[in-house]
Amino acid sequence: MRPQDLIRIKRDGGALNAEQIRAFVRGVTSGEIPDYQTSALLMAIFLRGMNRDETVALTRSMIESGSRADLSSIPGLKVDKHSTGGVGDKTSIPLAALVAACGVSVPMISGRGLGHTGGTLDKLESIKGFRTNLPIPEFVDTVRKVGACLIGQTADLAPADKKLYALRDVTATVECPPLIASSILSKKAAEGIDALVMDVKTGSGSFLKGLERCRELARTIVEVGTGLGLRVVAFLTDMDQPLGRAVGNALEIEESIECLKGKGPSDLETLVVEMAAEMLVLAGTAKLIDPARERIRFAIRDGTGLKKLREIVVAQGGNGKVVEEPSRLPQAERSTPFPSPSSGFVTAMDAEAVGLAAMALGAGRRTVEDRIDPAAGILLRKKLGDRVEKGEPLLELRHAEATPLEEARAFLSRAYRFGSAPPPGRPVVLGRILG
Ligand code: URA
């Protein structure tokens, strides 16, 4: 069948079969199908959707477009966690250390920050010497020896996703649950895992807006992941304000270390404990969620999580001393308070605006080629429900002396809303979807 025949089927609301989808993905990967036909099919999928079988077939074909890491020499089930991305979301770092400290292997392929969201790789690279570009054999070896390894996407894992994602980015077809699910799951399955905890962020700082669309994405990921033979649990979690109090790469490493010492912000600790406990259950080392939570909390109390983070840092070439002395992390030249324009309770926050302000200070990228300043970022002195007086610092900007602050200030001036009473409390975990 010609690409235009597949486009026509989808355009008219039909379903593609596995063979048709495989041929399409092969043609995209080899370059035989031109971008204009791929883009037309992506738009037809965006508008018409895909059923579960089509999405499973698409994900399988994307996995088959490249190689797969072989983790079978490592005993036990291998479990990863992935997030759709948010502001201040450093969960992966303490979580990987805690789960590995509890004896479960965590192979983690992470991403970089772009736009208002941060990326785990950029955060880790703020630790001097930390390598995120390990080749797959070294990645496997590190998971075997240390229990966890966090690296970036390699060119040979799910290459079809790279091509499709680049086209989606420029054809307004990113925000589509079956395309997002296949994109994420193809990369995750190619990394050789058995189980996945998925964190779907929802709120002002999430990339997919609207609770219902986020819930649909979470359900799709669970269904399609299960269809691929993975054990998957998805969480719907709050991104109506940044997670924790630190936004920016070195600042978030410092907060991750605080979390592993049991001194982190409560929303971050809750999320880490909930998702890490779910990973122990998925791996089969805990039968029930309550004892799993207790094991994770114990690994915070007895310091084994922190010790494991040091081991991971050293194994990946980083300076392990930062774990005991976070002041060794890059430090910004300047700290500038951002005063509150009003008195009252913080009733709403625009997490995306905070992320964009951090990007404007140098903590993030506008384009994939941009360089980042690892020390730049924002510390939140006030969050939802906090009382503030006019002129009191709402936030603290960390930046280089030469960084202009106008753009960050413009974003931050619309990031907070105030009222005479605190808003109703909102839990960080809004839902859990089991496979
Ligand atoms: N993250 C991904 O890896 N893929 C998407 O499509 C969206 C977010």
XYZ file of N, CA and C in Angstrom, residues 53-224:
516
model
N -4.935 -1.257 19.845
C -4.132 -2.169 19.018
C -3.222 -1.401 18.061
N -3.760 -0.324 17.484
C -2.926 0.487 16.575
C -1.741 1.090 17.342
N -2.025 1.584 18.560
C -0.950 2.241 19.328
C 0.103 1.222 19.756
N -0.348 0.013 20.121
C 0.628 -1.040 20.475
C 1.479 -1.367 19.238
N 0.821 -1.496 18.074
C 1.560 -1.831 16.846
C 2.552 -0.722 16.491
N 2.116 0.535 16.663
C 3.012 1.662 16.367
C 4.225 1.617 17.297
N 3.967 1.375 18.585
C 5.062 1.355 19.566
C 6.024 0.210 19.245
N 5.470 -0.983 18.934
C 6.329 -2.143 18.589
C 7.213 -1.815 17.394
N 6.608 -1.222 16.369
C 7.386 -0.912 15.157
C 8.484 0.097 15.469
N 8.179 1.049 16.368
C 9.195 2.044 16.727
C 10.333 1.385 17.512
N 10.000 0.419 18.376
C 11.049 -0.311 19.108
C 11.925 -1.051 18.090
N 11.254 -1.716 17.114
C 11.992 -2.521 16.117
C 12.830 -1.658 15.174
N 12.606 -0.332 15.191
C 13.375 0.529 14.284
C 14.841 0.631 14.713
N 15.175 0.182 15.922
C 16.561 0.269 16.385
C 16.940 -0.953 17.194
N 17.978 -0.797 18.035
C 18.385 -1.948 18.853
C 17.767 -1.835 20.247
N 17.939 -2.899 21.029
C 17.380 -2.945 22.387
C 18.492 -3.268 23.347
N 18.543 -2.564 24.481
C 19.545 -2.907 25.497
C 19.166 -4.260 26.081
N 20.167 -5.104 26.312
C 19.887 -6.431 26.873
C 20.297 -6.432 28.347
N 19.302 -6.405 29.209
C 19.574 -6.373 30.652
C 19.330 -7.742 31.283
N 19.211 -8.772 30.430
C 18.814 -10.087 30.956
C 19.883 -10.699 31.866
N 21.144 -10.205 31.769
C 22.192 -10.765 32.630
C 22.082 -10.222 34.065
N 21.234 -9.231 34.265
C 21.072 -8.664 35.610
C 19.874 -9.344 36.271
N 20.080 -9.943 37.453
C 18.959 -10.658 38.072
C 17.825 -9.717 38.500
N 16.628 -10.261 38.546
C 15.466 -9.506 39.036
C 14.826 -8.658 37.944
N 13.651 -8.125 38.286
C 12.953 -7.269 37.321
C 13.567 -5.869 37.352
N 13.707 -5.284 36.183
C 14.299 -3.957 36.076
C 13.171 -2.931 35.912
N 13.201 -1.895 36.741
C 12.077 -0.942 36.774
C 12.588 0.481 36.560
N 11.892 1.225 35.710
C 12.238 2.624 35.466
C 11.051 3.503 35.833
N 11.328 4.794 35.916
C 10.265 5.784 36.143
C 10.449 6.884 35.102
N 9.347 7.385 34.583
C 9.450 8.450 33.586
C 8.378 9.488 33.863
N 8.724 10.741 33.595
C 7.752 11.818 33.823
C 7.513 12.565 32.515
N 6.291 13.082 32.361
C 6.024 13.884 31.163
C 6.686 15.259 31.281
N 7.262 15.562 32.425
C 8.059 16.782 32.553
C 7.339 17.877 33.297
N 8.114 18.589 34.088
C 7.511 19.665 34.863
C 8.564 20.655 35.298
N 8.183 21.527 36.214
C 9.077 22.569 36.702
C 9.517 22.180 38.118
N 10.824 22.104 38.325
C 11.344 21.708 39.642
C 11.225 20.213 39.889
N 10.970 19.438 38.836
C 10.763 17.991 39.025
C 12.097 17.247 38.990
N 12.650 17.074 40.200
C 13.921 16.364 40.316
C 13.719 14.974 40.887
N 12.465 14.491 40.887
C 12.096 13.229 41.539
C 12.997 12.056 41.164
N 13.350 11.961 39.866
C 14.096 10.784 39.392
C 15.386 10.560 40.167
N 16.008 11.655 40.615
C 17.354 11.520 41.203
C 17.290 10.851 42.588
N 16.518 11.407 43.555
C 16.431 10.675 44.832
C 15.752 9.322 44.684
N 14.776 9.249 43.791
C 14.027 7.995 43.620
C 14.922 6.862 43.106
N 15.740 7.135 42.102
C 16.622 6.081 41.558
C 17.547 5.573 42.662
N 18.085 6.498 43.474
C 19.013 6.104 44.546
C 18.287 5.253 45.595
N 17.071 5.654 45.954
C 16.341 4.921 47.014
C 15.926 3.529 46.542
N 15.428 3.446 45.305
C 14.964 2.143 44.811
C 16.161 1.198 44.671
N 17.284 1.714 44.151
C 18.486 0.877 44.033
C 18.986 0.469 45.420
N 18.882 1.390 46.396
C 19.317 1.060 47.765
C 18.456 -0.054 48.351
N 17.232 -0.205 47.847
C 16.344 -1.279 48.327
C 16.508 -2.550 47.479
N 17.507 -2.588 46.609
C 17.847 -3.824 45.911
C 17.191 -4.025 44.554
N 16.507 -3.009 44.042
C 15.864 -3.148 42.722
C 16.683 -2.368 41.688
N 16.942 -2.985 40.533
C 17.760 -2.331 39.500
C 16.959 -1.286 38.738
N 17.573 -0.122 38.565
C 16.899 1.004 37.894
C 17.730 1.467 36.701
N 17.437 0.972 35.504
C 18.089 1.517 34.314
C 17.260 2.706 33.853
N 17.870 3.877 33.747
C 17.052 5.062 33.451
C 17.641 5.855 32.297
N 16.850 5.977 31.227
C 17.275 6.832 30.114
C 16.429 8.090 30.184
N 17.105 9.209 30.393
C 16.397 10.456 30.691
C 16.612 11.478 29.588
N 15.945 12.627 29.782
C 16.012 13.654 28.750
C 16.638 14.945 29.260
N 16.728 15.909 28.335
C 17.242 17.242 28.665
C 16.081 18.222 28.752
N 16.351 19.334 29.417
C 15.313 20.351 29.535
C 15.150 21.110 28.236
N 13.913 21.502 27.958
C 13.641 22.344 26.792
C 12.459 23.231 27.158
N 12.572 24.541 26.840
C 11.480 25.448 27.183
C 11.334 25.562 28.688
N 10.102 25.440 29.183
C 9.898 25.702 30.619
C 10.207 24.502 31.501
N 10.378 23.294 30.899
C 10.616 22.111 31.744
C 12.107 21.785 31.833
N 12.490 21.249 32.976
C 13.889 20.861 33.179
C 14.108 19.428 32.738
N 15.367 18.997 32.712
C 15.677 17.617 32.328
C 16.692 17.024 33.298
N 16.482 15.743 33.617
C 17.345 15.067 34.594
C 18.818 15.117 34.191
N 19.104 14.980 32.884
C 20.517 14.941 32.455
C 21.228 16.253 32.755
N 20.546 17.370 32.501
C 21.167 18.675 32.774
C 21.433 18.829 34.265
N 20.509 18.332 35.074
C 20.689 18.452 36.532
C 21.923 17.653 36.956
N 21.998 16.406 36.480
C 23.132 15.558 36.872
C 24.457 16.130 36.370
N 24.430 16.723 35.188
C 25.682 17.265 34.631
C 26.170 18.510 35.372
N 25.357 19.027 36.285
C 25.870 20.133 37.105
C 26.865 19.602 38.136
N 26.933 18.269 38.289
C 27.952 17.656 39.155
C 29.210 17.475 38.300
N 30.304 18.077 38.731
C 31.540 18.060 37.935
C 31.922 16.620 37.551
N 32.147 16.394 36.274
C 32.638 15.103 35.791
C 31.536 14.084 35.475
N 30.300 14.342 35.886
C 29.226 13.344 35.711
C 28.985 13.099 34.216
N 29.062 11.812 33.812
C 28.888 11.468 32.391
C 27.510 10.876 32.168
N 26.776 11.446 31.222
C 25.440 10.924 30.908
C 25.431 10.255 29.533
N 26.636 10.168 28.915
C 26.684 9.616 27.552
C 27.368 8.247 27.522
N 27.132 7.445 28.548
C 27.783 6.131 28.572
C 27.255 5.270 27.433
N 28.142 4.500 26.771
C 27.635 3.560 25.772
C 26.820 2.455 26.468
N 25.951 1.799 25.707
C 25.025 0.830 26.311
C 25.741 -0.264 27.134
N 26.875 -0.859 26.657
C 27.512 -1.894 27.496
C 27.938 -1.359 28.873
N 28.428 -0.108 28.917
C 28.838 0.480 30.208
C 27.607 0.788 31.068
N 26.535 1.187 30.394
C 25.257 1.440 31.091
C 24.795 0.152 31.786
N 24.816 -0.941 31.039
C 24.356 -2.232 31.588
C 25.264 -2.642 32.753
N 26.556 -2.466 32.555
C 27.524 -2.838 33.588
C 27.318 -2.023 34.868
N 27.022 -0.738 34.705
C 26.816 0.127 35.876
C 25.540 -0.263 36.614
N 24.474 -0.572 35.848
C 23.235 -1.021 36.511
C 23.545 -2.297 37.308
N 24.330 -3.198 36.714
C 24.632 -4.468 37.396
C 25.423 -4.213 38.691
N 26.439 -3.341 38.612
C 27.329 -3.138 39.766
C 26.730 -2.222 40.829
N 26.063 -1.169 40.393
C 25.639 -0.132 41.351
C 24.138 -0.212 41.652
N 23.377 -0.737 40.684
C 21.927 -0.840 40.893
C 21.145 0.219 40.148
N 21.829 1.278 39.684
C 21.121 2.305 38.904
C 22.118 3.010 38.002
N 21.634 3.483 36.868
C 22.470 4.283 35.975
C 21.537 5.206 35.201
N 21.930 6.478 35.068
C 21.059 7.455 34.403
C 21.810 8.051 33.220
N 21.333 7.758 32.026
C 22.034 8.261 30.830
C 21.035 8.902 29.857
N 21.576 9.447 28.752
C 20.738 10.071 27.737
C 20.380 9.077 26.638
N 19.437 9.494 25.815
C 18.998 8.691 24.678
C 20.182 8.435 23.747
N 20.330 7.194 23.258
C 21.389 6.941 22.277
C 20.740 6.864 20.890
N 21.585 7.032 19.856
C 21.035 7.137 18.496
C 20.377 5.838 18.047
N 20.805 4.701 18.642
C 20.284 3.434 18.116
C 19.078 2.879 18.883
N 18.628 3.570 19.947
C 17.402 3.120 20.623
C 16.222 3.887 20.027
N 15.262 3.152 19.461
C 14.046 3.735 18.872
C 14.325 4.956 17.977
N 15.172 4.813 16.929
C 15.461 5.980 16.088
C 14.216 6.549 15.387
N 13.192 5.705 15.181
C 11.970 6.223 14.528
C 11.363 7.342 15.364
N 11.496 7.249 16.691
C 10.905 8.288 17.542
C 11.573 9.630 17.303
N 12.897 9.596 17.139
C 13.621 10.851 16.932
C 13.064 11.578 15.705
N 12.878 10.789 14.641
C 12.398 11.351 13.381
C 10.940 11.845 13.524
N 10.105 10.982 14.099
C 8.685 11.345 14.238
C 8.529 12.541 15.179
N 9.305 12.536 16.283
C 9.148 13.629 17.246
C 9.551 14.961 16.611
N 10.646 14.941 15.828
C 11.107 16.184 15.190
C 10.004 16.732 14.271
N 9.316 15.843 13.557
C 8.234 16.297 12.672
C 7.020 16.757 13.481
N 6.703 16.045 14.559
C 5.560 16.447 15.395
C 5.775 17.839 15.961
N 7.028 18.095 16.336
C 7.367 19.376 16.938
C 7.057 20.548 16.007
N 7.200 20.347 14.697
C 7.004 21.463 13.759
C 5.685 21.359 13.001
N 4.830 20.393 13.377
C 3.537 20.280 12.680
C 2.362 20.329 13.670
N 2.626 20.810 14.885
C 1.574 20.958 15.907
C 0.857 19.635 16.169
N 1.619 18.553 16.251
C 1.013 17.244 16.520
C 1.643 16.565 17.747
N 2.225 17.393 18.635
C 2.837 16.791 19.837
C 1.756 16.314 20.817
N 0.738 17.145 21.063
C -0.202 16.886 22.173
C -1.264 15.858 21.801
N -0.849 14.648 21.563
C -1.756 13.606 21.073
C -1.473 12.320 21.866
N -2.403 11.883 22.742
C -2.092 10.743 23.629
C -1.497 9.506 22.939
N -2.030 8.969 21.826
C -1.382 7.778 21.258
C 0.038 8.044 20.748
N 0.269 9.262 20.211
C 1.627 9.572 19.728
C 2.591 9.788 20.897
N 2.110 10.384 21.975
C 2.981 10.576 23.149
C 3.283 9.209 23.766
N 2.235 8.385 23.913
C 2.428 7.071 24.544
C 3.429 6.234 23.745
N 3.292 6.215 22.422
C 4.208 5.391 21.617
C 5.623 5.955 21.677
N 5.733 7.281 21.723
C 7.045 7.912 21.780
C 7.760 7.532 23.091
N 7.053 7.678 24.193
C 7.680 7.392 25.492
C 7.943 5.895 25.632
N 6.915 5.088 25.339
C 7.055 3.643 25.604
C 8.064 2.972 24.676
N 8.214 3.472 23.443
C 9.198 2.833 22.551
C 10.607 3.006 23.126
N 10.886 4.209 23.648
C 12.221 4.449 24.217
C 12.411 3.633 25.486
N 11.353 3.566 26.293
C 11.458 2.849 27.580
C 11.613 1.343 27.342
N 10.822 0.788 26.430
C 10.916 -0.656 26.177
C 12.277 -0.992 25.562
N 12.806 -0.086 24.705
C 14.103 -0.351 24.069
C 15.231 -0.370 25.093
N 15.012 0.252 26.228
C 16.071 0.261 27.246
C 16.098 -1.049 28.024
N 15.173 -1.950 27.742
C 15.243 -3.311 28.285
C 14.568 -3.521 29.629
N 13.661 -2.610 30.003
C 13.023 -2.726 31.326
C 11.881 -3.751 31.327
N 11.480 -4.149 32.541
C 10.330 -5.033 32.713
C 9.108 -4.256 33.191
N 9.345 -3.160 33.888
C 8.220 -2.417 34.490
C 8.527 -0.934 34.503
N 7.450 -0.154 34.531
C 7.595 1.305 34.444
C 6.578 1.988 35.349
N 7.062 2.982 36.092
C 6.142 3.892 36.783
C 6.139 5.189 35.986
N 4.968 5.580 35.561
C 4.845 6.757 34.709
C 4.217 7.891 35.509
N 4.837 9.055 35.452
C 4.307 10.229 36.154
C 3.757 11.195 35.116
N 2.434 11.288 35.044
C 1.812 12.227 34.100
C 1.463 13.488 34.887
N 2.162 14.563 34.554
C 1.956 15.830 35.264
C 0.744 16.555 34.713
N 0.002 17.199 35.602
C -1.147 17.967 35.137
C -1.203 19.292 35.886
N -1.520 20.364 35.160
C -1.598 21.683 35.795
C -0.886 22.738 34.969
N -0.697 23.917 35.577
C -0.196 25.073 34.818
C 1.223 24.856 34.272
N 1.976 23.908 34.841
C 3.338 23.698 34.356
C 3.503 22.437 33.544
N 2.398 21.740 33.240
C 2.538 20.483 32.486
C 2.486 20.772 30.994
N 3.073 19.900 30.199
C 3.099 20.193 28.757
C 1.766 19.844 28.104
N 1.035 18.876 28.690
C -0.302 18.563 28.179
C -1.284 19.208 29.148
N -2.139 20.104 28.646
C -3.015 20.860 29.551
C -4.365 20.142 29.684
N -4.991 20.308 30.840
C -6.344 19.760 31.050
C -6.285 18.402 31.719
N -6.966 18.305 32.882
C -6.909 17.064 33.662
C -7.399 15.856 32.857
N -8.486 16.041 32.081
C -9.052 14.885 31.360
C -8.104 14.354 30.293
N -7.434 15.258 29.581
C -6.471 14.805 28.546
C -5.289 14.098 29.211
N -4.898 14.594 30.387
C -3.781 13.956 31.103
C -4.202 12.564 31.571
N -5.451 12.457 32.045
C -5.949 11.148 32.495
C -6.002 10.176 31.313
N -6.428 10.697 30.160
C -6.483 9.855 28.956
C -5.077 9.379 28.581
N -4.099 10.285 28.687
C -2.715 9.889 28.378
C -2.238 8.813 29.355
N -2.541 9.006 30.639
C -2.099 8.029 31.651
C -2.718 6.665 31.351
N -4.020 6.652 31.021
C -4.701 5.376 30.713
C -4.089 4.737 29.476
N -3.828 5.560 28.453
C -3.251 5.029 27.208
C -1.883 4.406 27.486
N -1.082 5.083 28.293
C 0.263 4.553 28.578
C 0.159 3.221 29.318
N -0.771 3.127 30.270
C -0.924 1.873 31.021
C -1.409 0.760 30.073
N -2.398 1.052 29.257
C -2.955 0.027 28.355
C -1.928 -0.433 27.325
N -1.250 0.533 26.732
C -0.306 0.183 25.661
C 0.923 -0.510 26.251
